[in-house]
Amino acid sequence: MDKRHKELLRKHRLWLSEQLLVSETIVQFLYQEDILTQVQVEEIECQSSSKQRVLKLLDILPVRGPRAFQVFLQSLDEFSWVRDTLQRDLDCQPGPGLGSADDVCISEHTLQRVPTDRQLSRIADLLGGQWEAVLLDLELTTEDLYRCRADHQLDMHGAVLEGLVQWKRAQGKKATVQRLIKSLEAADIHTSMLLDALH
């Protein structure tokens, strides 16, 4: 199995163990396609829980040859959201010579979206001491910042969230994720922190 595929399965290991039920079609499809042997199927099936069966499958897959990952994706017909997530992550990974592992891949659709108040709340949690620099770059005034601080003297999260919501109201449809990323980069904050906040 390709190194990128192995890394992707490792990265999503626990999530996959919560999302998949491998006993019915997945294991049988992998056996049919000669990815798993009969012995390996039995090893997976004898695990005590659904989660353990998925984890056992994920232990076996990486050593089952170059076709294993693609056939595994094909087996996920009943779990299309899982397949789509894996495929999207794979498409976002830089290939050899295409950029560093730190590159962040956010779809064009997400970049043009206006973040929800809930997403802004998560982002407010992540900004820490650089929040003022980010809000100034988002074109809030020092007076706006002063008001945010005054309204939330003992609550930094509240002050940051108020500033972000104020930016969103003022900018309307222009208050996009892409614009927010630009301000994060200007404050030397790596945009990878946005990925969790945007889900």
C-alpha positions as MATLAB code, in Angstrom:
seq = 'MDKRHKELLRKHRLWLSEQLLVSETIVQFLYQEDILTQVQVEEIECQSSSKQRVLKLLDILPVRGPRAFQVFLQSLDEFSWVRDTLQRDLDCQPGPGLGSADDVCISEHTLQRVPTDRQLSRIADLLGGQWEAVLLDLELTTEDLYRCRADHQLDMHGAVLEGLVQWKRAQGKKATVQRLIKSLEAADIHTSMLLDALH';
ca = [
       0.000    0.000    0.000;
       1.162    3.489   -0.863;
       2.666    5.451    2.042;
       0.069    8.242    1.651;
      -2.746    5.694    1.903;
      -1.239    4.166    5.048;
      -0.926    7.605    6.646;
      -4.516    8.457    5.753;
      -5.850    5.275    7.372;
      -3.738    5.885   10.465;
      -4.899    9.510   10.699;
      -8.576    8.476   10.574;
      -8.202    5.219   12.544;
     -10.419    6.062   15.532;
     -12.970    7.939   13.445;
     -13.270    4.970   11.066;
     -13.738    2.595   14.000;
     -16.742    4.670   15.091;
     -18.277    5.107   11.614;
     -18.001    1.682    9.996;
     -19.672   -1.691   10.425;
     -17.331   -4.011    8.555;
     -18.947   -7.398    9.157;
     -21.617   -7.348    6.492;
     -20.448   -6.136    3.105;
     -16.994   -4.582    3.583;
     -15.092   -7.663    4.723;
     -16.898   -9.899    2.218;
     -16.163   -7.511   -0.642;
     -12.473   -7.368    0.317;
     -12.410  -11.184    0.433;
     -14.174  -11.408   -2.944;
     -11.616   -9.030   -4.455;
      -8.721  -11.096   -3.054;
      -7.551   -8.394   -0.656;
      -8.277  -10.486    2.445;
      -7.650  -14.205    2.927;
     -10.158  -16.530    4.595;
      -7.945  -16.619    7.702;
      -7.893  -12.802    7.874;
     -11.676  -12.652    7.490;
     -11.987  -15.042   10.450;
      -9.496  -12.965   12.475;
     -11.644   -9.879   11.898;
     -14.978  -11.610   12.557;
     -13.841  -13.123   15.876;
     -13.209   -9.683   17.422;
     -15.510   -8.923   20.356;
     -17.010   -5.635   19.127;
     -17.729   -3.757   15.922;
     -15.041   -1.207   16.810;
     -12.444   -3.946   17.362;
     -13.355   -5.526   14.001;
     -12.709   -2.220   12.199;
      -9.394   -1.735   14.031;
      -8.333   -5.298   13.127;
      -9.164   -4.628    9.471;
      -7.123   -1.408    9.592;
      -4.170   -3.385   11.010;
      -4.341   -5.861    8.124;
      -5.064   -3.580    5.124;
      -1.677   -1.787    4.882;
       0.161   -5.052    4.167;
      -2.291   -6.349    1.554;
      -0.656   -4.899   -1.546;
      -0.990   -1.879   -3.846;
      -4.702   -2.439   -4.638;
      -5.829   -2.635   -0.996;
      -6.686    1.019   -0.457;
      -8.653    1.551   -3.693;
     -10.601   -1.672   -3.200;
     -11.307   -0.628    0.399;
     -12.749    2.665   -0.928;
     -14.899    0.679   -3.379;
     -16.221   -1.414   -0.477;
     -17.634    1.681    1.239;
     -20.788    2.001   -0.900;
     -23.039    1.938    2.158;
     -20.791    4.450    3.920;
     -20.486    7.070    1.196;
     -19.727    9.902    3.672;
     -16.702    7.933    4.912;
     -15.488    7.263    1.381;
     -15.972   10.928    0.433;
     -14.033   12.112    3.487;
     -11.116    9.771    2.746;
     -11.111   10.698   -0.945;
     -11.232   14.428   -0.173;
      -8.346   14.098    2.287;
      -6.379   12.114   -0.266;
      -7.016   14.732   -2.969;
      -5.805   17.408   -0.555;
      -2.532   15.676    0.241;
       0.429   17.063   -1.691;
       2.129   14.530   -3.897;
       5.907   14.313   -4.246;
       7.280   17.800   -4.893;
       3.877   19.480   -4.642;
       4.322   21.252   -1.335;
       4.974   20.593    2.294;
       2.941   18.407    4.629;
       1.899   21.607    6.408;
      -0.108   22.760    3.410;
      -3.775   23.038    4.277;
      -6.458   22.034    1.816;
      -9.806   23.789    2.127;
     -12.323   23.423   -0.675;
     -13.270   26.421   -2.809;
     -16.855   26.053   -1.600;
     -15.746   26.374    2.038;
     -13.440   29.297    1.269;
     -16.317   31.328   -0.180;
     -18.699   30.509    2.680;
     -19.568   32.925    5.483;
     -18.712   31.166    8.780;
     -21.574   30.467   11.189;
     -21.643   32.000   14.683;
     -20.842   28.556   16.099;
     -17.748   28.295   13.870;
     -16.724   31.816   14.885;
     -17.041   30.762   18.531;
     -14.650   27.850   17.916;
     -12.234   30.169   16.096;
     -12.437   32.628   19.019;
     -11.255   29.791   21.304;
      -8.208   29.216   19.105;
      -6.955   32.768   18.587;
      -5.401   33.336   22.004;
      -3.303   36.469   22.473;
      -3.212   37.275   18.743;
      -6.917   38.065   18.540;
      -6.453   41.824   18.382;
      -4.072   41.610   15.433;
      -6.531   39.382   13.576;
      -9.498   41.688   14.251;
      -7.535   44.787   13.229;
      -6.619   43.048    9.975;
     -10.333   42.298    9.522;
     -10.767   46.102    9.535;
     -12.262   46.540   12.990;
     -11.114   49.815   14.559;
      -9.173   50.224   17.807;
     -12.381   51.729   19.162;
     -14.259   48.520   18.256;
     -11.603   46.469   20.067;
     -11.807   48.697   23.119;
     -15.573   48.206   23.220;
     -15.186   44.411   22.919;
     -12.693   44.392   25.795;
     -14.877   46.694   27.935;
     -17.999   44.575   27.373;
     -16.149   41.376   28.322;
     -13.512   42.399   30.848;
     -13.123   38.942   32.406;
     -14.002   36.904   29.337;
     -11.486   36.958   26.501;
     -13.500   34.423   24.479;
     -16.558   36.691   24.671;
     -14.534   39.711   23.556;
     -13.044   37.858   20.580;
     -16.391   36.364   19.568;
     -18.090   39.768   19.748;
     -15.393   41.189   17.457;
     -15.740   38.337   14.956;
     -19.534   38.587   14.904;
     -19.258   42.371   14.463;
     -16.953   41.788   11.460;
     -19.417   39.293    9.995;
     -22.343   41.703   10.372;
     -20.423   44.624    8.884;
     -19.050   42.698    5.912;
     -22.069   40.522    5.097;
     -21.320   38.178    2.216;
     -17.737   39.446    2.071;
     -17.055   37.952    5.536;
     -15.806   34.704    4.044;
     -13.562   31.951    5.354;
     -11.018   33.035    2.733;
     -10.929   36.566    4.170;
     -10.509   35.162    7.673;
      -7.589   32.987    6.514;
      -5.876   36.049    5.051;
      -6.049   37.793    8.445;
      -4.840   34.692   10.297;
      -1.838   34.490    7.976;
      -1.129   38.200    8.503;
      -0.976   37.482   12.256;
       1.344   34.469   11.657;
      -1.293   31.947   12.714;
      -1.171   28.695   10.732;
      -4.457   28.087    8.947;
      -4.482   24.374    9.847;
      -6.141   25.416   13.115;
      -9.167   26.474   11.090;
      -9.924   22.977    9.814;
     -11.332   21.651   13.105;
     -13.203   24.884   13.787;
     -14.952   24.757   10.405;
     -16.482   21.282   10.892;
];
